PDB file of C-alpha atoms in Angstrom:
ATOM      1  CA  UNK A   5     -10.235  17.661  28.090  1.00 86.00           C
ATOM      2  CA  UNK A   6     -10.847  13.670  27.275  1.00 94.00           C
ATOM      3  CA  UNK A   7     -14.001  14.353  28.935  1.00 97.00           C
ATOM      4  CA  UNK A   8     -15.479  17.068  26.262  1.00 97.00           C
ATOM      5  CA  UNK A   9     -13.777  15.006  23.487  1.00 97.00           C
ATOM      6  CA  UNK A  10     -16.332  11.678  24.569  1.00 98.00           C
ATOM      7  CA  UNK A  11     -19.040  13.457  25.062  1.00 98.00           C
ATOM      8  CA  UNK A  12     -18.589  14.859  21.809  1.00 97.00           C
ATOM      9  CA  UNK A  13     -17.952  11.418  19.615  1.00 96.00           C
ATOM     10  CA  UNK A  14     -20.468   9.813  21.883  1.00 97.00           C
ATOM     11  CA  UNK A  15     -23.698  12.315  20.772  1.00 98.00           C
ATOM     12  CA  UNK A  16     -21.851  11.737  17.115  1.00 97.00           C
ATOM     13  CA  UNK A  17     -22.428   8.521  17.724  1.00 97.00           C
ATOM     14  CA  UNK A  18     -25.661   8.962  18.579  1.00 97.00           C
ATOM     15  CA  UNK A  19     -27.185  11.111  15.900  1.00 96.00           C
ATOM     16  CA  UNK A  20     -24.176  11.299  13.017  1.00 97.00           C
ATOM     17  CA  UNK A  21     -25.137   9.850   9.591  1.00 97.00           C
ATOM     18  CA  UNK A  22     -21.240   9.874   9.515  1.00 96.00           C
ATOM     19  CA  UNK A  23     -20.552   8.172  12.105  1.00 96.00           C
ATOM     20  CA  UNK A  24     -23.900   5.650  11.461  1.00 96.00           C
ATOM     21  CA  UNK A  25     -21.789   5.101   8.239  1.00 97.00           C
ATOM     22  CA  UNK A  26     -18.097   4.489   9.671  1.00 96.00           C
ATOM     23  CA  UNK A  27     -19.594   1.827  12.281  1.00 97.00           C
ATOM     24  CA  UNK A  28     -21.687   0.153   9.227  1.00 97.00           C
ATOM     25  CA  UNK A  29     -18.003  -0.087   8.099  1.00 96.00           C
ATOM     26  CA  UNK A  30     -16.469  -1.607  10.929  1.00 96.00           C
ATOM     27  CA  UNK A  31     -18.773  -3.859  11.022  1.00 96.00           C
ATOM     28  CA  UNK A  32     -21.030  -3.231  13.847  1.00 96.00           C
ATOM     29  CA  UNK A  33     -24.763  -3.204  14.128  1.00 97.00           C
ATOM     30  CA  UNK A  34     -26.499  -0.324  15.068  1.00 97.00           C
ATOM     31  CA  UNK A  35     -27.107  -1.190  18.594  1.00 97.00           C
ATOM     32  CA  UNK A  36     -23.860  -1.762  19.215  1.00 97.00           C
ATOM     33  CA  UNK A  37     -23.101   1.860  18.083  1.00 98.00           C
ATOM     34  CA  UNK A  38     -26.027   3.292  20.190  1.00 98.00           C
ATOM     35  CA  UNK A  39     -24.171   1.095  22.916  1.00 98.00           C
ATOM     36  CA  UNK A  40     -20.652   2.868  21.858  1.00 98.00           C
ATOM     37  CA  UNK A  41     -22.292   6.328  21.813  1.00 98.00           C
ATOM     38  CA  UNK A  42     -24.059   5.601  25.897  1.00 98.00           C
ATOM     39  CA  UNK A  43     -20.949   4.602  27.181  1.00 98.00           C
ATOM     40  CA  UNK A  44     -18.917   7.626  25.815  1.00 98.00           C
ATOM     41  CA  UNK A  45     -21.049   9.720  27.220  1.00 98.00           C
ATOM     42  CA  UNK A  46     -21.293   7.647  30.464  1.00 98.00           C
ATOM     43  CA  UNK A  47     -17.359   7.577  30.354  1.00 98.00           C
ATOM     44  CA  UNK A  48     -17.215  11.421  30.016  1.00 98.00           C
ATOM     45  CA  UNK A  49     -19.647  11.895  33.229  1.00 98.00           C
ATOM     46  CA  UNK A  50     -17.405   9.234  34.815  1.00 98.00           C
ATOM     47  CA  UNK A  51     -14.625  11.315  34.721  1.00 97.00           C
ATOM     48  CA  UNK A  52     -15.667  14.857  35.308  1.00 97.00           C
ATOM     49  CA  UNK A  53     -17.616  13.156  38.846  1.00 97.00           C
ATOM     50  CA  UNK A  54     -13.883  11.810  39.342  1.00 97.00           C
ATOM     51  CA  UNK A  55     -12.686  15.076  39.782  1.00 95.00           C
ATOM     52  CA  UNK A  56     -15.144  14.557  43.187  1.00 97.00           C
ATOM     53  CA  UNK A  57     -15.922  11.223  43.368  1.00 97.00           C
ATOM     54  CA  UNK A  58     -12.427   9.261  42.309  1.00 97.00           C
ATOM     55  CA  UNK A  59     -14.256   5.819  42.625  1.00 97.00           C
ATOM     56  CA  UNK A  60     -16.081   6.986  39.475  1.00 98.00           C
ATOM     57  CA  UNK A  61     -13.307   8.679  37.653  1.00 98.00           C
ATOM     58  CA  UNK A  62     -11.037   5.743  37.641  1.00 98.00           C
ATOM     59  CA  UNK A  63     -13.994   3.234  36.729  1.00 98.00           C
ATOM     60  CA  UNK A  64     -14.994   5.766  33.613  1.00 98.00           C
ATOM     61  CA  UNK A  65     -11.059   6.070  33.097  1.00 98.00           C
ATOM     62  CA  UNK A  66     -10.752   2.134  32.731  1.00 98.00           C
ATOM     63  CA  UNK A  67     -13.832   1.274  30.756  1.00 98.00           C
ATOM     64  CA  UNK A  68     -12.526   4.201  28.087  1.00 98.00           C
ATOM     65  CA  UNK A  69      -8.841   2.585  28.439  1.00 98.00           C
ATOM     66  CA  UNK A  70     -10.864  -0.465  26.739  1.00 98.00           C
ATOM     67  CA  UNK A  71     -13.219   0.553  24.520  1.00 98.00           C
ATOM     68  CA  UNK A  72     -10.373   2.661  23.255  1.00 98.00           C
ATOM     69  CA  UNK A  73      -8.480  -0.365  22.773  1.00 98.00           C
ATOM     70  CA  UNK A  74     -11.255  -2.432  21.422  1.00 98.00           C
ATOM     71  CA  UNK A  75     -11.741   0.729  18.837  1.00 97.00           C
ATOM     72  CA  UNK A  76      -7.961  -0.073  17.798  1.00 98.00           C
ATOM     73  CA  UNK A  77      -8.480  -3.558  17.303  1.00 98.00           C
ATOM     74  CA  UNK A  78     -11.182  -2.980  15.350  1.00 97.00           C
ATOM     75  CA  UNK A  79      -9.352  -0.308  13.332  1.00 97.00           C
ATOM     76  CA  UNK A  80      -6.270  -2.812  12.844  1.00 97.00           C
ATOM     77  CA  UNK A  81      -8.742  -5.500  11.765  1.00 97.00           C
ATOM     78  CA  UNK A  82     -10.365  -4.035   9.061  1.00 97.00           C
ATOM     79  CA  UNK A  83      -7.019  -2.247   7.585  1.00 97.00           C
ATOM     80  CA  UNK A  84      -7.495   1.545   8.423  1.00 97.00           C
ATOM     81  CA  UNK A  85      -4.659   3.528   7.671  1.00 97.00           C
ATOM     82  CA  UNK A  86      -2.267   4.537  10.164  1.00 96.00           C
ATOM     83  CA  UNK A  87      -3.911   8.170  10.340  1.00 97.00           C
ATOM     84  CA  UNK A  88      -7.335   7.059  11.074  1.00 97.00           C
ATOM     85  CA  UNK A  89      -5.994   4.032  13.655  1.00 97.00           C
ATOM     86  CA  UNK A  90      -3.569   6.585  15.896  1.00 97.00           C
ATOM     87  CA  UNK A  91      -6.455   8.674  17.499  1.00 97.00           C
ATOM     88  CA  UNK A  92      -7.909   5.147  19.358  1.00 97.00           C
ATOM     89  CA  UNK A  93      -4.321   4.181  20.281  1.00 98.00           C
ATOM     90  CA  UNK A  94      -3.519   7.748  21.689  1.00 97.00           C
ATOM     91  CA  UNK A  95      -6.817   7.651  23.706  1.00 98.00           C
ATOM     92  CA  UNK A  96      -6.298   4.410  24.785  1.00 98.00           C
ATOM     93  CA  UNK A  97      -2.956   5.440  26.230  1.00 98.00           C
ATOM     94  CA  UNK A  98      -4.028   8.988  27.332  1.00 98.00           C
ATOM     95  CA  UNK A  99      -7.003   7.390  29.962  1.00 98.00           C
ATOM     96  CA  UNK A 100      -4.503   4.649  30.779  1.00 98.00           C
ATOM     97  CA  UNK A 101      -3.026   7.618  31.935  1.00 98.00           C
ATOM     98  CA  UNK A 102      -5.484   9.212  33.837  1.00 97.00           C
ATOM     99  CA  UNK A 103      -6.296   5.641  35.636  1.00 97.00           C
ATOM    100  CA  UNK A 104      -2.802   5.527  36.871  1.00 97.00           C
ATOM    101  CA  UNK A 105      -3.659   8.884  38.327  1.00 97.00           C
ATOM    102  CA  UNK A 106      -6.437   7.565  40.253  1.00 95.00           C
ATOM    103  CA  UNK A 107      -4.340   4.436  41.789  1.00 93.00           C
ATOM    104  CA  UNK A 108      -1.240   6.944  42.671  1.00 91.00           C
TER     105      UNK A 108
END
């Protein structure tokens, strides 16, 4: 289910004028949201191979775990409210999660 939800934000990412706007907002340039969008997508692959090819599933489930807490730093930083800052925290935790899964 994580999976569908990054590939998802990560084509938003990619082709939102939304979501071009929110990362104008946080401060980042556009290549770094290009960058963002790759790697969600990446991340997604990453873990629906991991349901055949754990090696991959627990690296795409521990480069989410970060950006996912990098996305609630960022959120802190620039004083989001506490509804738009939960989502990255509950992601964060949810494919800290899943890379437990992969090491048990």
């Amino acid at each position: 289910m994580t999976a569908f939800f990054f590939i998802f934000y990560g084509i938003q990412s990619l082709r939102s004028d939304i979501m071009i706007q929110e990362f104008k907002r946080f401060g980042l340039t556009d290549s770094q949201r290009k960058i963002t969008g790759i790697l969600q997508v990446a991340g997604a692959v990453g873990l629906l191979s991991g349901l055949y090819f754990p090696f991959f599933g627990a690296a795409a489930s521990i480069g989410l775990t970060i950006m996912m807490l990098v996305a609630f730093i960022v959120r802190i930083k620039i004083k989001d409210s506490l509804m738009e800052t939960i989502p990255s925290f509950f992601f964060m935790l949810i494919n800290a999660y899943i890379t437990l899964l992969f090491f048990v």
